[in-house]
XYZ file of C-alpha atoms in Angstrom:
742
model
C -118.147 89.572 -125.350
C -116.750 87.160 -127.956
C -118.808 84.544 -129.752
C -116.453 81.908 -131.160
C -117.019 80.564 -134.640
C -115.144 77.344 -135.526
C -113.591 76.960 -138.982
C -111.598 73.863 -140.004
C -107.910 74.571 -140.554
C -107.895 71.833 -143.190
C -110.231 73.983 -145.257
C -108.120 77.083 -144.719
C -104.781 75.360 -145.124
C -103.112 77.842 -142.770
C -101.818 77.911 -139.208
C -103.434 80.389 -136.882
C -100.299 82.350 -136.144
C -99.685 83.028 -139.809
C -96.087 84.167 -140.312
C -95.207 84.153 -136.605
C -93.588 81.083 -135.005
C -96.271 78.511 -134.173
C -96.417 75.127 -132.560
C -96.934 72.320 -135.100
C -100.589 71.716 -135.933
C -102.224 68.692 -137.543
C -104.519 70.269 -140.157
C -106.750 67.222 -140.262
C -107.765 67.378 -136.615
C -107.234 70.979 -135.550
C -109.547 73.919 -136.015
C -109.212 77.669 -136.212
C -111.453 80.023 -134.248
C -112.366 83.246 -136.048
C -114.647 85.791 -134.438
C -115.526 89.445 -134.434
C -114.209 91.489 -131.511
C -116.704 94.172 -130.682
C -115.296 97.655 -131.114
C -113.210 98.541 -128.068
C -112.549 102.203 -128.682
C -114.930 105.086 -129.277
C -114.496 108.804 -128.886
C -118.088 109.986 -129.333
C -121.198 109.299 -127.290
C -124.862 110.093 -128.015
C -127.052 109.759 -124.903
C -130.845 109.934 -125.121
C -132.866 110.214 -121.911
C -136.584 109.331 -121.952
C -138.318 110.903 -118.954
C -141.757 109.777 -117.773
C -143.679 113.039 -117.329
C -146.930 111.721 -115.891
C -148.309 112.467 -112.419
C -146.111 111.334 -109.487
C -142.810 111.811 -111.375
C -141.634 115.172 -109.999
C -139.757 113.642 -107.068
C -138.060 111.085 -109.331
C -137.088 113.731 -111.867
C -135.538 115.824 -109.088
C -133.577 112.779 -107.948
C -132.278 112.211 -111.490
C -131.339 115.894 -111.719
C -129.260 115.407 -108.551
C -127.520 112.394 -110.136
C -126.630 114.178 -113.391
C -123.306 115.497 -112.024
C -122.249 111.935 -111.156
C -122.825 110.791 -114.733
C -121.248 113.767 -116.468
C -118.230 114.039 -114.193
C -117.346 110.358 -114.515
C -117.499 110.586 -118.298
C -115.557 113.801 -118.808
C -113.272 113.642 -115.736
C -112.771 109.910 -115.010
C -111.657 108.750 -111.593
C -108.009 108.012 -110.786
C -106.819 104.466 -110.207
C -103.616 103.179 -108.686
C -101.252 102.282 -111.543
C -100.071 99.153 -109.743
C -103.330 97.773 -108.301
C -106.038 99.363 -110.434
C -108.048 100.363 -107.320
C -109.890 103.692 -107.272
C -108.111 106.440 -105.322
C -108.929 110.039 -104.482
C -108.842 112.457 -107.370
C -109.981 112.671 -110.964
C -108.654 113.697 -114.353
C -106.672 115.897 -114.931
C -105.380 115.974 -111.339
C -104.476 112.336 -110.777
C -101.672 112.107 -108.179
C -98.328 110.491 -108.868
C -98.502 106.739 -109.297
C -102.079 106.816 -110.582
C -103.786 107.120 -113.938
C -107.306 107.641 -115.298
C -109.697 104.668 -115.199
C -110.306 105.379 -118.898
C -109.726 108.159 -121.382
C -112.095 111.126 -120.899
C -114.970 111.272 -123.359
C -114.477 114.458 -125.341
C -117.521 114.529 -127.617
C -120.975 113.957 -126.108
C -124.493 114.677 -127.330
C -127.271 114.620 -124.718
C -130.917 114.633 -125.751
C -133.985 114.552 -123.503
C -137.500 113.550 -124.585
C -140.654 112.703 -122.642
C -142.839 109.598 -122.532
C -145.947 111.466 -123.749
C -147.170 110.577 -127.251
C -150.869 111.325 -126.808
C -153.788 108.899 -127.004
C -153.393 107.913 -130.677
C -156.796 109.046 -131.848
C -158.542 108.727 -128.482
C -160.164 111.582 -126.592
C -157.816 111.473 -123.609
C -154.455 113.261 -123.471
C -155.504 116.210 -125.572
C -153.959 118.942 -123.429
C -150.624 120.730 -124.046
C -147.767 118.516 -122.895
C -149.815 115.357 -123.462
C -148.222 114.760 -126.865
C -144.565 115.780 -127.167
C -144.321 113.723 -130.393
C -140.933 112.257 -129.485
C -139.297 115.640 -130.084
C -136.419 116.951 -127.977
C -137.733 118.857 -124.969
C -135.849 122.037 -125.860
C -138.350 122.481 -128.705
C -141.522 121.659 -126.733
C -140.762 123.357 -123.395
C -140.330 127.103 -123.077
C -137.267 128.655 -121.496
C -134.716 125.896 -122.076
C -131.286 126.965 -123.384
C -130.453 126.441 -127.031
C -126.869 125.158 -127.082
C -124.911 126.401 -130.127
C -128.175 126.506 -132.083
C -128.785 122.781 -131.466
C -131.893 121.227 -129.939
C -129.756 118.903 -127.800
C -126.850 119.498 -125.410
C -123.251 119.078 -126.500
C -119.903 118.607 -124.755
C -116.923 119.058 -127.041
C -113.984 120.917 -125.435
C -112.115 123.059 -127.899
C -115.173 123.781 -130.027
C -116.993 126.009 -127.538
C -115.808 128.458 -124.894
C -118.305 127.220 -122.318
C -116.952 123.678 -122.736
C -113.415 124.871 -122.090
C -114.577 126.375 -118.793
C -115.554 122.899 -117.551
C -118.619 120.655 -117.531
C -120.678 122.748 -115.100
C -122.727 124.357 -117.878
C -123.546 120.964 -119.362
C -124.549 119.660 -115.916
C -126.817 122.636 -115.217
C -128.502 122.551 -118.614
C -128.890 118.758 -118.521
C -130.551 118.906 -115.092
C -132.849 121.700 -116.229
C -134.045 119.608 -119.165
C -134.739 116.592 -116.935
C -137.055 118.504 -114.576
C -138.622 120.475 -117.439
C -140.401 117.269 -118.443
C -142.776 117.956 -115.545
C -145.583 115.668 -114.431
C -148.467 117.074 -116.464
C -148.039 114.649 -119.368
C -150.205 111.862 -120.744
C -150.937 109.039 -118.283
C -150.346 106.455 -121.021
C -146.565 106.460 -120.647
C -144.897 105.353 -123.886
C -141.234 105.207 -122.854
C -140.371 102.513 -125.404
C -142.182 104.047 -128.352
C -140.794 107.507 -127.540
C -137.157 106.506 -128.072
C -138.131 104.277 -130.996
C -139.861 107.219 -132.648
C -136.876 109.511 -132.140
C -134.084 107.094 -133.078
C -135.546 104.350 -135.260
C -138.988 104.920 -136.786
C -138.453 105.572 -140.535
C -141.737 107.526 -140.627
C -142.221 109.106 -137.184
C -145.756 110.524 -137.320
C -146.513 114.148 -136.613
C -150.172 113.309 -136.002
C -152.039 110.108 -135.179
C -155.803 110.348 -135.611
C -158.982 108.252 -135.638
C -160.404 107.624 -139.098
C -163.738 105.848 -138.844
C -163.146 103.041 -136.365
C -159.400 102.849 -136.901
C -156.308 104.637 -135.654
C -154.428 106.121 -138.577
C -151.211 107.889 -139.568
C -151.799 110.341 -142.404
C -150.830 108.907 -145.783
C -149.384 110.815 -148.718
C -148.793 110.308 -152.422
C -145.181 111.376 -152.826
C -142.741 114.264 -152.797
C -144.507 117.566 -152.422
C -147.614 115.969 -150.915
C -149.527 118.078 -148.432
C -148.421 116.843 -145.012
C -148.831 120.167 -143.247
C -146.150 122.548 -142.046
C -144.477 119.955 -139.778
C -144.774 116.969 -142.110
C -142.862 115.487 -145.009
C -143.872 112.531 -147.186
C -141.689 109.472 -146.542
C -142.575 106.139 -148.123
C -146.249 106.983 -148.490
C -146.755 108.368 -144.975
C -146.550 111.861 -143.507
C -143.526 111.909 -141.171
C -142.577 114.524 -138.604
C -139.809 116.496 -140.256
C -138.845 118.006 -136.894
C -138.012 114.566 -135.438
C -136.223 113.537 -138.629
C -134.063 116.667 -138.561
C -133.298 116.305 -134.860
C -132.335 112.651 -135.331
C -130.073 113.581 -138.245
C -128.214 116.164 -136.165
C -128.100 114.175 -132.930
C -127.045 110.722 -134.087
C -123.451 110.356 -135.332
C -122.314 107.434 -137.451
C -119.275 106.662 -135.305
C -120.727 107.143 -131.817
C -121.654 104.940 -128.906
C -125.426 105.274 -128.409
C -127.009 105.053 -124.965
C -130.741 105.121 -124.183
C -131.826 105.739 -120.582
C -135.486 105.358 -119.567
C -136.807 106.773 -116.285
C -140.349 105.669 -115.445
C -142.340 104.573 -112.402
C -145.019 102.772 -114.455
C -145.238 99.938 -116.934
C -144.831 101.001 -120.548
C -147.994 101.816 -122.504
C -146.791 102.210 -126.090
C -150.100 102.392 -127.959
C -150.139 101.241 -131.571
C -150.647 103.696 -134.427
C -153.156 101.421 -136.154
C -156.158 99.159 -135.598
C -158.580 99.879 -132.772
C -155.933 101.330 -130.470
C -157.830 104.634 -130.236
C -160.074 102.796 -127.764
C -157.379 103.063 -125.065
C -157.977 106.791 -124.819
C -161.653 106.726 -125.733
C -164.252 108.256 -123.449
C -166.630 105.356 -124.013
C -166.290 101.952 -122.364
C -164.424 99.220 -124.227
C -166.171 95.964 -125.243
C -165.456 92.950 -123.084
C -163.275 90.010 -124.025
C -164.807 86.673 -124.906
C -165.002 84.056 -122.171
C -161.956 82.163 -123.476
C -159.725 85.134 -122.594
C -160.159 84.730 -118.851
C -158.436 81.335 -118.827
C -156.080 81.701 -121.828
C -155.566 85.047 -123.584
C -153.667 83.206 -126.348
C -156.636 80.963 -127.180
C -157.757 81.465 -130.832
C -161.251 82.017 -129.449
C -160.064 84.902 -127.249
C -161.372 87.959 -129.090
C -163.131 91.263 -128.548
C -166.888 91.105 -128.141
C -166.945 94.189 -130.345
C -166.099 92.122 -133.440
C -168.855 92.014 -136.048
C -168.372 88.311 -136.787
C -167.288 85.414 -134.588
C -163.793 84.104 -135.461
C -163.906 80.896 -137.485
C -163.988 77.744 -135.391
C -165.342 79.452 -132.255
C -168.827 79.176 -130.725
C -171.209 81.914 -131.923
C -170.516 85.239 -130.269
C -174.178 85.588 -129.337
C -173.862 82.488 -127.134
C -170.643 83.519 -125.401
C -171.292 84.288 -121.728
C -169.193 87.466 -121.871
C -170.434 88.738 -125.234
C -174.178 88.449 -124.723
C -175.985 91.655 -125.504
C -176.701 92.399 -121.854
C -173.062 92.033 -120.855
C -170.951 92.891 -123.889
C -169.609 96.265 -122.689
C -167.500 96.822 -119.592
C -169.338 98.911 -116.979
C -167.501 102.004 -115.806
C -166.743 100.322 -112.476
C -164.837 97.590 -114.340
C -163.024 99.780 -116.871
C -161.240 102.608 -115.078
C -159.295 104.825 -117.487
C -156.173 104.414 -115.317
C -156.060 100.705 -116.185
C -156.627 100.802 -119.944
C -153.090 99.464 -120.592
C -153.285 96.635 -118.046
C -153.717 93.043 -119.320
C -155.520 94.186 -122.448
C -155.849 90.790 -124.136
C -157.427 89.171 -121.076
C -159.763 92.079 -120.369
C -160.580 93.368 -123.862
C -159.716 90.468 -126.176
C -157.183 92.506 -128.171
C -153.673 93.875 -127.609
C -153.573 97.572 -128.459
C -149.909 98.025 -127.556
C -146.927 97.372 -129.792
C -145.215 94.036 -129.005
C -141.938 94.359 -127.133
C -140.212 92.574 -130.020
C -140.566 95.832 -131.977
C -138.108 97.507 -129.632
C -135.678 94.603 -129.384
C -135.490 94.547 -133.185
C -135.001 98.309 -133.219
C -131.961 97.871 -130.961
C -130.466 94.854 -132.720
C -131.499 94.563 -136.382
C -129.726 96.526 -139.155
C -132.897 96.318 -141.263
C -136.478 96.808 -140.081
C -139.948 97.034 -141.607
C -141.451 100.458 -142.252
C -145.170 101.278 -141.947
C -145.893 99.728 -145.331
C -144.091 96.498 -144.395
C -141.073 97.195 -146.615
C -137.666 96.108 -145.280
C -135.391 99.141 -145.104
C -132.191 100.180 -143.266
C -132.631 100.797 -139.551
C -131.726 104.479 -138.998
C -129.938 103.507 -135.796
C -127.568 101.290 -137.831
C -127.507 102.976 -141.243
C -124.953 105.630 -140.468
C -124.243 106.845 -143.991
C -121.397 106.231 -146.411
C -122.135 102.529 -146.562
C -121.089 101.945 -142.941
C -123.137 100.252 -140.248
C -122.999 100.876 -136.515
C -121.530 97.962 -134.587
C -124.367 96.492 -132.447
C -122.019 96.439 -129.453
C -122.069 100.255 -129.490
C -125.787 100.394 -128.608
C -126.843 100.327 -124.955
C -130.235 100.595 -123.271
C -130.812 101.315 -119.584
C -133.986 101.300 -117.543
C -134.426 103.029 -114.181
C -137.816 101.451 -113.625
C -140.221 99.832 -111.204
C -138.368 96.882 -109.678
C -137.143 96.456 -106.078
C -133.447 97.284 -105.886
C -133.035 94.175 -103.736
C -133.918 91.991 -106.754
C -131.161 93.344 -109.022
C -128.372 94.348 -106.612
C -125.190 92.420 -105.925
C -125.018 90.212 -102.842
C -122.737 92.634 -101.006
C -125.228 95.457 -101.592
C -127.977 93.726 -99.627
C -126.414 94.646 -96.278
C -127.681 97.755 -94.498
C -125.280 100.648 -95.106
C -123.371 98.856 -97.865
C -122.964 100.851 -101.119
C -125.506 99.814 -103.728
C -124.114 98.172 -106.852
C -126.297 96.710 -109.580
C -125.729 93.373 -111.278
C -124.702 93.148 -114.908
C -127.518 92.026 -117.206
C -126.030 88.552 -117.601
C -126.140 88.018 -113.810
C -129.764 89.089 -113.236
C -132.352 86.445 -112.436
C -134.728 87.581 -115.159
C -137.384 84.987 -114.336
C -137.663 86.621 -110.937
C -138.467 90.108 -112.261
C -140.026 89.613 -115.720
C -142.789 87.677 -117.421
C -142.062 84.905 -119.874
C -144.962 85.075 -122.288
C -148.037 84.935 -120.048
C -146.118 83.317 -117.182
C -145.771 85.895 -114.384
C -142.530 86.857 -112.693
C -141.480 84.696 -109.751
C -141.167 87.676 -107.417
C -144.724 88.644 -106.371
C -143.632 92.298 -106.187
C -143.384 92.139 -109.991
C -146.931 90.919 -110.597
C -149.470 93.502 -111.793
C -152.564 92.992 -109.677
C -155.612 94.746 -108.272
C -155.923 92.262 -105.427
C -153.320 91.657 -102.707
C -150.691 89.215 -103.934
C -149.968 85.884 -102.243
C -146.860 85.867 -100.095
C -146.713 89.625 -99.521
C -147.598 91.656 -96.431
C -150.959 93.436 -96.282
C -152.148 96.533 -94.425
C -152.764 94.614 -91.202
C -149.039 95.103 -90.480
C -148.136 98.422 -92.183
C -144.775 98.763 -93.935
C -143.709 95.243 -93.007
C -142.240 94.566 -96.462
C -138.871 96.335 -97.035
C -139.485 96.678 -100.775
C -143.088 97.888 -101.142
C -144.439 98.343 -97.623
C -147.568 96.248 -98.023
C -150.377 95.499 -100.456
C -153.531 97.571 -99.928
C -157.278 97.382 -100.495
C -157.619 99.194 -103.816
C -161.304 98.308 -104.227
C -162.209 99.920 -100.901
C -160.106 102.944 -101.758
C -161.866 103.820 -105.020
C -165.369 102.865 -103.902
C -168.264 103.324 -106.346
C -166.112 104.591 -109.233
C -164.402 101.229 -109.531
C -160.787 100.288 -108.822
C -158.281 102.452 -110.651
C -154.882 101.454 -109.344
C -152.525 98.469 -109.075
C -150.306 97.125 -106.319
C -146.805 98.571 -106.089
C -143.462 97.005 -106.959
C -141.552 99.241 -104.549
C -141.781 102.430 -102.503
C -139.333 104.864 -100.895
C -139.609 107.742 -98.375
C -140.072 111.278 -99.653
C -137.606 113.940 -98.556
C -140.558 116.319 -98.229
C -144.041 115.078 -97.354
C -146.915 116.008 -99.638
C -150.284 117.173 -98.200
C -153.118 115.762 -100.316
C -156.139 117.516 -98.801
C -158.085 119.050 -101.688
C -155.531 117.970 -104.276
C -156.313 115.640 -107.169
C -154.455 113.633 -108.242
C -152.618 112.899 -105.018
C -151.851 109.435 -103.688
C -153.093 110.118 -100.164
C -156.437 111.649 -100.956
C -159.440 109.691 -99.705
C -158.541 106.850 -102.084
C -155.212 106.134 -100.425
C -156.468 106.671 -96.885
C -159.605 104.531 -97.262
C -157.681 101.775 -99.005
C -154.844 101.918 -96.443
C -152.120 102.634 -98.971
C -148.551 102.249 -97.644
C -147.801 105.713 -99.030
C -150.068 107.276 -96.381
C -148.915 105.551 -93.174
C -147.400 107.971 -90.643
C -146.280 105.355 -88.155
C -149.539 105.356 -86.235
C -152.367 105.846 -88.745
C -153.280 106.514 -92.386
C -153.472 110.251 -93.120
C -153.953 112.549 -96.104
C -150.243 113.436 -96.047
C -148.182 111.394 -98.498
C -144.891 110.204 -96.994
C -143.711 107.711 -99.612
C -143.347 107.596 -103.396
C -144.217 104.482 -105.384
C -143.486 102.577 -108.573
C -145.369 99.860 -110.414
C -143.782 96.790 -112.060
C -141.951 98.004 -115.187
C -142.577 94.710 -116.969
C -142.496 95.747 -120.624
C -139.313 97.788 -120.235
C -137.694 94.868 -118.408
C -138.773 92.382 -121.094
C -137.059 94.515 -123.740
C -133.896 94.838 -121.646
C -133.843 91.085 -120.994
C -134.228 90.213 -124.669
C -131.740 92.899 -125.714
C -128.981 91.054 -123.842
C -125.641 91.985 -122.293
C -125.803 95.649 -123.318
C -128.849 96.197 -121.115
C -128.512 98.049 -117.801
C -131.170 97.749 -115.092
C -131.633 99.967 -112.031
C -134.495 100.611 -109.643
C -136.452 103.848 -109.609
C -136.890 103.184 -105.863
C -133.476 104.110 -104.389
C -131.831 102.297 -101.519
C -131.111 105.663 -99.891
C -133.570 108.481 -100.565
C -132.866 110.927 -97.727
C -129.109 111.282 -97.123
C -127.512 112.968 -100.137
C -124.031 112.218 -98.762
C -124.601 108.463 -98.832
C -122.967 106.723 -101.855
C -126.269 104.883 -102.421
C -128.314 108.077 -102.531
C -130.894 108.448 -105.269
C -129.833 107.414 -108.751
C -126.077 107.751 -108.201
C -125.727 103.928 -108.249
C -127.656 103.864 -111.537
C -125.293 106.423 -113.076
C -122.310 104.373 -111.884
C -123.815 101.238 -113.418
C -124.245 103.014 -116.750
C -120.655 104.301 -116.845
C -119.247 100.964 -115.662
C -120.906 99.239 -118.632
C -119.998 101.877 -121.198
C -116.375 102.236 -120.129
C -115.392 98.865 -121.581
C -115.264 100.711 -124.906
C -112.502 102.897 -123.499
C -110.458 100.113 -121.901
C -110.528 96.817 -123.805
C -112.472 93.683 -124.644
C -113.589 90.961 -122.235
C -113.348 87.325 -123.359
C -115.471 84.426 -122.132
C -113.598 81.492 -123.723
C -109.897 81.254 -122.773
C -107.187 81.534 -125.422
C -104.620 78.728 -125.411
C -101.238 80.005 -124.210
C -97.800 78.407 -124.732
C -94.999 79.114 -122.244
C -91.625 79.602 -123.933
C -88.247 78.444 -122.484
C -87.411 82.024 -121.486
C -90.626 82.302 -119.433
C -92.475 84.480 -121.914
C -95.777 83.339 -123.364
C -97.153 82.974 -126.880
C -100.817 83.066 -127.853
C -101.551 81.218 -131.073
C -103.688 84.045 -132.443
C -103.837 86.789 -135.041
C -105.924 89.978 -134.892
C -107.334 91.484 -138.084
C -108.612 95.068 -138.225
C -111.255 95.833 -140.861
C -112.217 99.350 -141.983
C -114.179 100.778 -144.898
C -111.929 101.868 -147.755
C -113.593 105.256 -148.082
C -111.438 106.789 -150.838
C -110.581 103.373 -152.196
C -107.086 103.280 -150.654
C -105.859 100.663 -148.189
C -102.503 100.881 -146.424
C -101.344 98.749 -143.493
C -98.796 101.014 -141.765
C -95.887 99.092 -140.264
C -95.074 102.109 -138.074
C -98.491 101.639 -136.472
C -97.789 97.886 -136.012
C -100.059 96.848 -138.882
C -99.324 94.628 -141.878
C -101.090 92.744 -144.659
C -102.932 89.683 -143.279
C -102.211 86.194 -144.553
C -104.298 85.771 -147.711
C -105.862 82.559 -146.383
C -107.551 84.556 -143.591
C -109.272 87.036 -145.879
C -112.125 84.728 -146.913
C -113.104 83.681 -143.366
C -112.982 87.287 -142.138
C -115.181 88.497 -145.000
C -117.569 85.615 -144.259
C -117.778 86.706 -140.631
C -118.577 90.256 -141.779
C -121.409 88.752 -143.799
C -122.600 86.568 -140.907
C -122.628 89.528 -138.517
C -124.472 91.584 -141.155
C -121.821 94.266 -141.368
C -122.186 93.845 -145.141
C -124.117 91.741 -147.619
C -127.782 90.638 -147.371
C -129.483 91.859 -144.193
C -126.940 94.604 -143.496
C -128.100 98.177 -143.093
C -126.767 99.443 -146.427
C -126.167 96.090 -148.162
C -122.644 96.853 -149.404
C -120.720 93.910 -150.849
C -118.436 91.880 -148.551
C -115.316 92.289 -150.683
C -111.857 93.787 -150.405
C -112.972 96.417 -152.868
C -115.181 97.752 -150.055
C -113.096 96.867 -146.972
C -109.483 97.294 -145.922
C -108.002 94.390 -143.910
C -104.815 94.759 -141.827
C -103.278 92.431 -139.283
C -102.644 94.222 -136.000
C -99.430 93.040 -134.361
C -98.951 92.031 -130.750
C -98.034 94.956 -128.514
C -94.561 96.324 -129.139
C -94.162 96.412 -125.359
C -95.970 93.182 -124.569
C -94.915 93.012 -120.897
C -96.239 96.528 -120.288
C -99.524 95.696 -122.028
C -99.948 92.604 -119.849
C -98.970 94.154 -116.527
C -99.226 97.971 -116.430
C -102.485 99.843 -115.875
C -100.951 102.725 -117.840
C -99.426 100.591 -120.587
C -96.954 101.641 -123.273
C -96.515 100.368 -126.827
C -98.864 99.783 -129.762
C -100.866 96.655 -130.510
C -102.700 93.988 -128.535
C -102.046 91.443 -125.828
C -103.981 88.691 -124.088
C -104.292 88.979 -120.293
C -105.342 85.901 -118.336
C -103.917 85.638 -114.790
C -105.398 82.130 -114.416
C -102.833 81.020 -117.035
C -100.058 83.149 -115.564
C -100.381 85.850 -118.238
C -100.450 89.402 -116.915
C -101.978 91.005 -113.807
C -105.606 91.037 -112.769
C -105.417 94.760 -111.988
C -105.262 95.723 -115.680
C -108.523 93.898 -116.487
C -111.731 96.022 -116.418
C -114.000 95.287 -113.456
C -116.840 94.187 -115.748
C -114.854 91.264 -117.187
C -116.112 88.010 -115.698
C -114.306 85.585 -116.160
C -111.166 87.618 -115.511
C -109.538 87.607 -118.938
C -109.168 90.288 -121.578
C -107.920 90.992 -125.085
C -106.274 94.346 -124.417
C -105.455 97.073 -126.931
C -102.857 99.788 -126.318
C -101.541 102.729 -128.276
C -103.143 105.635 -130.123
C -105.970 104.800 -132.532
C -105.736 101.082 -131.688
C -107.975 99.715 -132.967
C -109.072 102.451 -135.337
C -112.349 104.174 -134.538
C -115.272 102.405 -136.271
C -113.070 99.446 -137.159
C -114.456 95.911 -137.019
C -111.844 93.634 -135.460
C -111.472 89.848 -135.658
C -109.391 87.350 -133.734
C -108.233 84.043 -135.232
C -106.805 81.424 -132.856
C -105.649 77.822 -133.126
C -107.971 75.667 -131.052
C -107.813 72.192 -129.584
C -108.559 69.084 -131.684
C -112.226 68.656 -132.477
C -112.429 65.364 -130.604
C -110.790 66.680 -127.405
């Protein structure tokens, strides 16, 4: 989407249309809008899937495996659309019938990586078994029997470079699905979905090993090049980093690709810190209580851990605190179940042992981040080499997580039998499904709680609630060992029931039956046969997606249709459609929120008082604006504002990934002309010509059918022609606006 920046034309001394005919403008009262247009064309895609591999995930992994063909086929063989109306018709590329065309150009170069959510217990005693710490490495290197594609640790689709690619996408689909289910459900119960992708894509010093040193969690330090970091380690900035992850990241992540992250998890994120006392999360011993102030306000300065040696300054003596007295200072086992070590840590323990969600928002949005020593360095996700920086609009994050589908689906989807479609991020009622600070979500389904939640059905009327069945008596279920579960956000029926007799863990063992869990109701009574799968509120993942913004994609891990594979709403097919529908804007054009002023000419044609400037890195130092490609030198008076916008958007200059200078010595600027076949650009789904055009049916310019479905309001700056705009170009629009006092 475009963010308009207003620059006074009096300062520039230039009309917006440059050397094209323009309506007269009073430079004292009129302004010029100059803004970056996010890159509209990419030809490479790097997709990273983060799969929760804890207990209860096998059924969800199988459902994702079944949805893999939907994702791959839409990317590599897009659907056909009617050339006149833009509606989807039967068929797909390359067999689109006469009168139709592809919804977008097929993606010809795709990397697919799969990692798990298991990163161990960070110095604690739990999660010490094989598969409990996959280190953020690609699964092909930590699971036996997975195919090695062209010697790479990830999967690749690139027709023309490999014989199996030329045979079609079936091999990619099969291998992709195999990697998804290879994650298994024997991983660490402290699911670190956020930290897993951060470690693989962003962390400048991804640790090979996190240990407990004294009373602190620690990443092994080192003194410099050649330091002993073990066979899998390399010294980076004073810390031993996992050279396997670094090498995999280097091979997987291209500088000119669109990057997509997809998280699949049925639990809230538990990304344990690599420092401080975070080893306590996975410790065998009980954790000290929180001071009394924590129960009413976890943000109170006097909310602290009773395990502190000294009382924080300004607080009553620890020895007099009702929760920290010697006889009460440690949680009893019945009040500190290992399953709940990541739940409301500050309130219960007086300290947060998880990374703040801001860490992950910054990793997705900031060209420069802090390393483990606090030094500001280029973000590997942005620093793509050669002095370039990935456009932030080319980074997407999706979560298939614990949230009722009803809370994030479009209005039409709410009807029984209607195909499920998910809302765009900008249309989601985030207050309904996420916390704001300590303020809980408005929807009680999205509140983490041991006790039944106000306003929701309980077990007295089983399965009354369409989203989660009902709240259950967790305390009665666990008995003397203390409660070890939370209420569910949503549930869905299993295709195959799961007998739990003699099996641990299993949701309908005595715990589920005694507590009257909705997962165990057979229509007449509670039994030890599990009939439903569940998910907990995915609050931390949702907070990151909310704060990330428009490039977030949200879907429910509880499908609308879980039994009929022929139903369009089956499983995670709607989630795959939502992902492609968001990504495809980079193959079709740019949506615009603020309208562009249009002038109608005597002959009925229209004129937009705008110029479009394409900016690329010089590379070899040469810069040529090719007239044959409808490009020419921009008006000199526009150069300064465009370079300033590059600086403001941190493409260059202070705060950019590689801190190159914002000068014409580093960047090539060309004005991109209006489409050589403007009428075709404005009206034809399969347009001809080279250049750009503005489509806005509300002003009588062009047809609605050529505008991508995700554009709301219905207006678009459309690009047509080969290599328009150039791959990895940064593009700006400059338009004459209305008087400042209008």
